[in-house]
Coordinates of C-alpha atoms and ligand atoms in Angstrom, one line a residue:
X1 CA 0.3 -0.2 0.2
X2 CA 1.1 2.9 -0.8
X3 CA 1.3 5.6 1.8
X4 CA -0.9 9.2 1.4
X5 CA 2.3 12.3 0.6
X6 CA 2.3 13.9 4.0
X7 CA 1.2 17.7 1.9
X8 CA -2.0 15.8 0.8
X9 CA -3.9 18.0 3.2
X10 CA -7.6 18.8 3.8
X11 CA -9.1 22.2 3.2
X12 CA -9.2 23.0 6.7
X13 CA -11.1 26.4 6.3
X14 CA -14.1 24.6 4.0
X15 CA -14.2 21.6 7.3
X16 CA -15.2 25.1 9.4
X17 CA -17.2 25.7 7.6
X18 CA -19.9 23.1 7.2
X19 CA -19.1 22.6 10.5
X20 CA -20.6 26.4 11.8
X21 CA -23.0 25.8 9.0
X22 CA -24.5 21.9 10.6
X23 CA -24.3 23.9 13.5
X24 CA -27.3 26.3 13.1
X25 CA -29.4 23.4 12.4
X26 CA -30.7 23.3 16.3
X27 CA -29.3 25.8 18.0
X28 CA -28.7 25.6 21.4
X29 CA -29.3 29.1 24.8
X30 CA -25.8 29.1 24.9
X31 CA -24.1 28.8 21.6
X32 CA -24.3 25.0 21.7
X33 CA -27.1 23.1 20.5
X34 CA -29.4 21.0 21.0
X35 CA -30.4 19.0 18.1
X36 CA -31.8 15.6 19.3
X37 CA -32.0 12.7 17.5
X38 CA -35.6 11.9 14.8
X39 CA -36.4 15.8 16.2
X40 CA -37.6 18.1 13.5
X41 CA -33.8 19.5 14.1
X42 CA -31.9 16.6 13.4
X43 CA -34.3 15.9 10.3
X44 CA -32.9 19.0 8.6
X45 CA -29.1 18.7 9.8
X46 CA -28.9 14.8 8.1
X47 CA -30.9 17.1 4.9
X48 CA -28.3 19.0 5.0
X49 CA -25.7 16.4 5.3
X50 CA -26.7 14.9 2.5
X51 CA -27.0 17.4 0.0
X52 CA -23.8 17.9 1.0
X53 CA -23.1 14.4 0.1
X54 CA -24.9 14.3 -2.9
X55 CA -23.3 17.6 -4.5
X56 CA -19.3 15.8 -3.5
X57 CA -21.0 13.1 -5.9
X58 CA -21.8 10.4 -3.9
X59 CA -24.8 8.3 -2.9
X60 CA -27.2 7.3 0.1
X61 CA -28.4 4.5 1.5
X62 CA -29.7 4.5 4.7
X63 CA -31.3 1.5 7.1
X64 CA -33.6 0.8 9.0
X65 CA -32.4 2.3 12.3
X66 CA -32.2 5.5 10.2
X67 CA -28.3 5.4 10.0
X68 CA -26.9 7.4 6.2
X69 CA -24.8 5.7 4.0
X70 CA -22.8 8.3 1.9
X71 CA -20.8 6.2 -0.8
X72 CA -17.9 7.7 -3.0
X73 CA -17.0 4.2 -5.5
X74 CA -13.9 2.8 -5.7
X75 CA -12.2 1.4 -8.8
X76 CA -12.6 -2.3 -7.5
X77 CA -15.9 -2.4 -7.2
X78 CA -15.8 -5.4 -5.0
X79 CA -13.2 -4.5 -2.3
X80 CA -15.2 -3.9 0.6
X81 CA -15.7 0.0 1.2
X82 CA -13.5 0.9 4.1
X83 CA -16.7 3.2 6.6
X84 CA -15.6 6.7 8.2
X85 CA -18.3 8.5 10.7
X86 CA -19.8 9.6 14.1
X87 CA -23.1 11.3 14.7
X88 CA -25.0 14.6 14.0
X89 CA -27.3 14.3 17.0
X90 CA -26.5 16.5 20.3
X91 CA -26.8 16.3 24.3
X92 CA -30.1 18.3 24.5
X93 CA -27.2 21.1 25.7
X94 CA -24.5 19.9 24.1
X95 CA -21.1 21.3 21.7
X96 CA -21.1 21.5 18.2
X97 CA -18.4 19.5 17.7
X98 CA -19.5 15.7 19.3
X99 CA -20.1 14.1 16.2
X100 CA -20.9 16.7 14.5
X101 CA -16.1 17.1 13.3
X102 CA -16.0 13.2 12.9
X103 CA -19.6 13.3 10.3
X104 CA -18.1 16.4 8.8
X105 CA -14.1 15.0 9.2
X106 CA -15.6 12.0 6.5
X107 CA -17.0 14.4 4.1
X108 CA -14.2 17.1 3.8
X109 CA -11.6 13.7 3.1
X110 CA -14.0 13.4 0.1
X111 CA -14.7 16.4 -0.9
X112 CA -10.7 16.5 -0.9
X113 CA -10.4 13.3 -3.1
X114 CA -12.7 14.7 -5.6
X115 CA -11.0 18.0 -5.9
X116 CA -7.5 15.7 -5.9
X117 CA -9.0 14.0 -9.0
X118 CA -8.1 10.9 -6.8
X119 CA -9.6 7.4 -6.7
X120 CA -9.5 4.7 -3.9
X121 CA -9.1 0.8 -4.7
X122 CA -11.6 0.5 -2.3
X123 CA -14.6 2.3 -2.7
X124 CA -15.4 4.6 1.1
X125 CA -18.6 5.5 2.6
X126 CA -18.9 8.4 5.3
X127 CA -22.0 7.4 8.0
X128 CA -24.3 9.2 10.7
X129 CA -25.3 6.6 12.7
X130 CA -28.4 7.0 14.1
X131 CA -28.7 8.1 18.2
X132 CA -25.2 8.2 19.6
X133 CA -26.6 10.2 22.7
X134 CA -28.9 8.2 24.3
X135 CA -29.7 11.3 25.5
X136 CA -34.0 11.6 23.9
X137 CA -33.7 7.1 23.9
X138 CA -31.9 5.2 25.8
X139 CA -29.3 3.4 25.7
X140 CA -26.4 5.6 24.0
X141 CA -25.5 4.0 20.7
X142 CA -28.4 2.5 19.6
X143 CA -28.0 2.4 15.8
X144 CA -24.2 1.0 15.6
X145 CA -25.8 -1.3 18.4
X146 CA -28.0 -3.1 16.1
X147 CA -25.7 -2.7 13.3
X148 CA -23.8 -4.9 14.9
X149 CA -25.9 -7.7 16.7
X150 CA -25.4 -6.4 19.5
X151 CA -29.5 -5.1 19.9
X152 CA -32.9 -6.2 18.2
X153 CA -33.8 -4.0 16.1
X154 CA -37.5 -4.4 17.0
X155 CA -36.4 -3.2 20.1
X156 CA -34.6 -0.7 19.7
X157 CA -37.9 0.8 18.0
X158 CA -39.9 0.2 21.1
X159 CA -37.5 2.8 23.1
X160 CA -39.8 5.3 24.8
X161 CA -38.6 9.2 25.2
X162 CA -39.5 11.4 28.3
X163 CA -43.3 12.2 26.1
X164 CA -43.7 7.4 26.2
X165 CA -43.0 8.7 21.9
X166 CA -41.5 5.1 20.8
X167 CA -38.1 5.3 18.4
X168 CA -39.6 3.5 15.4
X169 CA -42.6 6.0 14.8
X170 CA -40.8 8.6 15.5
X171 CA -37.9 7.4 13.1
X172 CA -41.0 7.4 10.5
X173 CA -42.4 10.6 11.6
X174 CA -39.3 12.6 9.9
X175 CA -38.9 10.0 7.7
X176 CA -35.2 8.2 8.5
X177 CA -36.7 5.3 8.4
X178 CA -34.7 3.3 5.4
X179 CA -35.5 0.3 4.1
X180 CA -32.2 -1.0 3.7
X181 CA -31.4 -4.6 6.3
X182 CA -29.9 -3.3 9.7
X183 CA -25.6 -4.8 9.3
X184 CA -25.9 -6.1 5.8
X185 CA -23.4 -3.9 4.8
X186 CA -19.7 -5.8 5.2
X187 CA -16.7 -3.2 6.1
X188 CA -13.5 -3.4 5.5
X189 CA -12.4 -1.5 8.1
X190 CA -14.0 2.3 10.0
X191 CA -11.9 5.2 11.8
X192 CA -14.4 7.6 13.4
X193 CA -13.0 10.7 14.6
X194 CA -14.2 12.3 17.6
X195 CA -12.7 14.7 19.7
X196 CA -11.1 13.9 23.1
X197 CA -14.0 15.6 25.5
X198 CA -11.8 14.6 28.1
X199 CA -9.1 17.7 29.3
X200 CA -5.5 14.1 28.3
X201 CA -4.0 15.9 25.2
X202 CA -4.8 19.9 25.8
X203 CA -2.9 19.0 29.2
X204 CA -0.1 17.1 27.3
X205 CA 0.3 19.2 24.4
X206 CA -0.2 16.8 21.9
X207 CA -2.6 17.7 19.0
X208 CA -3.7 14.1 18.6
X209 CA -5.1 10.6 20.4
X210 CA -4.2 7.7 18.8
X211 CA -7.3 5.7 20.6
X212 CA -6.0 2.1 21.5
X213 CA -9.1 1.6 23.7
X214 CA -12.5 2.5 24.8
X215 CA -13.7 2.4 28.2
X216 CA -16.7 -0.3 29.5
X217 CA -19.9 0.5 30.3
X218 CA -22.7 -0.1 32.3
X219 CA -26.3 1.5 32.4
X220 CA -28.7 1.1 35.4
X221 CA -32.2 2.3 36.5
X222 CA -32.7 3.2 39.8
X223 CA -36.5 3.3 41.0
X224 CA -36.6 4.5 44.9
X225 CA -40.4 4.8 46.7
X226 CA -42.5 5.7 49.6
X227 CA -44.6 7.6 51.0
X228 CA -45.7 11.8 49.5
X229 CA -46.4 13.7 52.2
X230 CA -46.6 17.5 53.2
X231 CA -42.7 18.7 53.6
X232 CA -43.9 20.6 56.9
X233 CA -46.2 19.0 59.2
X234 CA -45.2 15.2 58.5
X235 CA -42.5 14.7 61.7
X236 CA -38.9 13.5 60.7
X237 CA -39.1 9.6 61.8
X238 CA -42.3 9.2 59.9
X239 CA -41.3 10.1 56.5
X240 CA -40.4 7.7 53.4
X241 CA -38.3 10.3 51.3
X242 CA -37.8 8.5 48.0
X243 CA -35.6 11.7 47.8
X244 CA -32.9 10.8 50.6
X245 CA -32.6 6.9 49.4
X246 CA -31.3 9.3 45.7
X247 CA -29.4 11.4 47.9
X248 CA -27.2 8.7 49.3
X249 CA -27.2 6.7 46.4
X250 CA -25.4 9.3 44.6
X251 CA -23.0 9.4 47.6
X252 CA -22.5 5.3 47.2
X253 CA -22.3 5.7 43.5
X254 CA -19.3 8.2 43.7
X255 CA -17.1 6.3 46.9
X256 CA -17.8 3.3 44.6
X257 CA -16.1 5.1 41.7
X258 CA -13.3 6.9 43.7
X259 CA -12.5 2.8 45.4
X260 CA -11.4 1.6 42.2
X261 CA -9.3 4.9 41.2
X262 CA -7.1 5.1 39.1
X263 CA -9.3 3.9 35.8
X264 CA -12.8 4.3 37.3
X265 CA -15.8 6.6 36.7
X266 CA -19.4 6.4 38.2
X267 CA -22.3 9.5 38.5
X268 CA -25.6 9.8 38.0
X269 CA -27.0 11.6 35.3
X270 CA -31.1 11.9 34.9
X271 CA -33.2 11.8 37.5
X272 CA -36.4 12.2 37.4
X273 CA -38.1 13.7 41.4
X274 CA -42.2 13.3 41.6
X275 CA -44.8 14.6 42.4
X276 CA -41.5 17.0 41.9
X277 CA -43.9 20.2 43.8
X278 CA -41.7 22.3 46.5
X279 CA -43.8 21.2 49.9
X280 CA -43.8 17.2 49.0
X281 CA -41.9 14.3 49.8
X282 CA -40.4 13.2 47.0
X283 CA -43.0 9.4 47.1
X284 CA -41.3 8.5 43.9
X285 CA -37.5 9.1 42.1
X286 CA -36.1 7.3 38.8
X287 CA -32.6 7.7 38.2
X288 CA -29.8 6.4 36.0
X289 CA -26.8 5.8 37.7
X290 CA -23.1 5.6 34.6
X291 CA -20.7 3.4 35.8
X292 CA -17.3 3.0 33.2
X293 CA -13.7 1.3 33.1
X294 CA -11.5 0.2 31.2
X295 CA -10.8 -2.6 33.4
X296 CA -13.9 -5.7 32.9
X297 CA -13.1 -6.9 36.5
X298 CA -13.3 -3.6 37.9
X299 CA -16.1 -2.6 36.3
X300 CA -18.1 -5.7 36.7
X301 CA -17.1 -5.3 39.9
X302 CA -18.7 -2.0 40.4
X303 CA -22.1 -2.9 39.3
X304 CA -21.9 -5.6 41.6
X305 CA -21.1 -3.1 44.7
X306 CA -23.9 -0.9 43.6
X307 CA -26.4 -4.1 43.7
X308 CA -25.6 -4.9 46.9
X309 CA -25.1 -1.9 48.8
X310 CA -28.0 0.1 47.1
X311 CA -31.0 -2.0 48.1
X312 CA -30.0 -1.5 52.0
X313 CA -29.7 2.1 51.7
X314 CA -34.1 1.7 50.7
X315 CA -34.9 -0.5 53.0
X316 CA -33.1 0.7 56.2
X317 CA -35.5 4.3 54.8
X318 CA -37.9 1.6 54.1
X319 CA -38.1 2.3 50.6
X320 CA -39.0 0.2 48.1
X321 CA -36.0 -0.9 45.8
X322 CA -36.2 -1.9 42.0
X323 CA -33.3 -1.4 39.0
X324 CA -32.8 -2.4 35.1
X325 CA -29.4 -2.5 33.1
X326 CA -30.3 0.4 30.7
X327 CA -27.5 -0.3 28.7
X328 CA -24.3 -1.8 28.7
X329 CA -20.8 -2.7 27.0
X330 CA -17.6 -4.2 28.1
X331 CA -14.0 -2.3 27.3
X332 CA -12.9 -1.9 24.0
X333 CA -9.6 -3.1 22.6
X334 CA -9.5 -1.3 18.9
X335 CA -7.8 -3.6 16.2
X336 CA -4.1 -3.3 15.7
X337 CA -3.7 -2.7 11.8
X338 CA -6.1 0.3 11.6
X339 CA -4.4 1.8 15.1
X340 CA -0.9 1.2 13.5
X341 CA -2.4 3.0 9.9
X342 CA -3.6 6.5 12.5
X343 CA 0.3 6.5 14.5
X344 CA 1.8 6.0 11.4
X345 CA -0.6 8.9 9.8
X346 CA 0.2 11.2 12.9
X347 CA 4.0 11.0 12.7
X348 CA 3.8 10.9 8.7
X349 CA 2.0 14.2 8.7
X350 CA 4.7 15.3 12.1
X351 CA 1.5 16.0 14.5
X352 CA 1.8 14.8 18.0
X353 CA 0.6 12.2 19.7
X354 CA -0.1 9.7 22.0
X355 CA -1.6 6.8 23.0
X356 CA -5.2 7.6 25.1
X357 CA -7.7 5.7 25.8
X358 CA -11.0 6.9 25.2
X359 CA -13.5 7.8 28.1
X360 CA -16.7 8.2 26.2
X361 CA -18.3 5.2 24.2
X362 CA -18.6 5.5 20.6
X363 CA -20.3 4.1 18.1
X364 CA -16.5 2.8 17.1
X365 CA -16.7 0.6 20.1
X366 CA -19.5 -1.1 18.7
X367 CA -18.5 -1.3 15.4
X368 CA -15.5 -2.6 16.4
X369 CA -17.3 -5.7 17.1
X370 CA -17.5 -6.4 13.5
X371 CA -15.3 -4.9 11.8
X372 CA -10.9 -3.7 12.5
X373 CA -11.9 -0.6 13.7
X374 CA -10.0 2.6 15.0
X375 CA -10.4 6.0 16.5
X376 CA -8.5 9.2 16.1
X377 CA -9.3 11.9 18.8
X378 CA -8.3 15.7 18.7
X379 CA -8.3 17.5 21.8
X380 CA -11.7 20.3 23.4
X381 CA -10.1 22.9 25.1
X382 CA -10.6 22.5 29.2
X383 CA -11.8 18.7 28.1
X384 CA -15.0 20.0 28.2
X385 CA -17.9 17.9 26.0
X386 CA -21.6 17.6 26.9
X387 CA -22.0 21.5 28.0
X388 CA -22.9 24.2 25.2
X389 CA -19.3 26.0 26.3
X390 CA -17.2 22.8 24.2
X391 CA -15.0 24.5 22.3
X392 CA -11.9 23.3 19.6
X393 CA -10.3 24.9 17.2
X394 CA -9.7 25.0 13.1
X395 CA -6.4 23.7 14.4
X396 CA -6.4 20.6 16.2
X397 CA -10.1 20.2 14.2
X398 CA -8.4 19.7 10.6
X399 CA -5.2 17.9 12.5
X400 CA -7.4 15.0 12.5
X401 CA -9.6 15.0 9.7
X402 CA -5.8 15.1 8.5
X403 CA -4.2 12.0 9.8
X404 CA -8.5 10.3 9.5
X405 CA -7.4 11.7 5.4
X406 CA -4.3 9.8 5.4
X407 CA -5.7 6.8 7.3
X408 CA -8.0 6.4 5.4
X409 CA -6.5 6.6 2.4
X410 CA -3.5 3.8 3.7
X411 CA -6.3 1.4 3.9
X412 CA -8.2 2.3 0.9
X413 CA -5.3 1.9 -1.1
X414 CA -4.8 5.2 -4.5
Ligands
LIG501 O1 -22.0 8.7 26.6 C1 -21.6 7.7 25.8 O2 -20.1 8.6 26.7 C2 -21.4 9.4 24.8 O3 -21.8 10.9 24.5 N1 -23.3 8.3 24.4
LIG502 MN1 -19.9 11.4 20.6
LIG503 MN1 -21.6 12.2 23.0
LIG504 MN1 -19.5 -7.3 30.5

């Protein structure tokens, strides 16, 4: 395989303009984005992406989970395509770059190959995975999980949002329920460019993260049932306070993560309090625990300890206790060959780089189960993400996309 010359570079300004144009769709209230999956804003962003892909001479396929596959043919019609991509859906208070950089960075590769009139042997497919965030419909990485055979499509269709709307129905409503069988596509390799969403690269002064592994994850949903009663007239010894139970289990989650340092994290992000009235003791709370670790034994041990100790907290307070698994994937080791292509690209281009374990989950974590996969990361300011103040520089975006470009072109062969 001939490696592309180090002067083969993408157009950073054009990439940045596209990032800013996409960011205009589903704006947040503080400079970021709220373009949640299968909303009208998500549909608008999909249409813009489709228009750009068609203008770049690509053909669009859509599968039954709404995932978009924009294909640029190669010289060998029998060669399996090299896939790149990420996700265009955002958190409700998301940034402009989480996921979007990986999709539009993929598009920029195609635009650059067109500019240079370069044909690769393997086709290249730029992908927008549906519902990576898992914030409207749990779990995260839903479509890539179905593609990798980890979730049943009908089960995914039955996921409901906070308003009781079903994923499958919303997919139809926004007009993105494709007819392609999910997972039928075979990949030569998959590369995902993503912002780090953590502080390491910026702190270490590195341009590129060569992602060798990804943390595993458990999402557990807990329901505590107490008794609604007056916050003023109910004596303290007569209260059955679900809110107090959640507070104590929140502390337990934090302590379990702290007891598994280094390399473990834990928090509660989502919680619903009922009736959520200022002068009513919560009669019921529903909340989601997020445990992660790159170490399989630690990850499973944290879950086991929570499942052993949380019911005791509930019992001490006279609360009903229910727990259910909402999302899970084991720690990930990415493909050596693809990781080497990323590292070679960073070295050839002269970018500072370091090995990295991804703290966040990504579609690549699932796709790694069905195709050789690797990720490239670029820094983000203060490591901040899942926050509207998420920020990167054009230089970081261009460096990450150049590494993606070289890794893909080397793998797709020119
Ligand atoms: O939760 C995650 O790690 C990803 O942002 N969906
Ligand atoms: Mn993401
Ligand atoms: Mn995210
Ligand atoms: Mn497991």
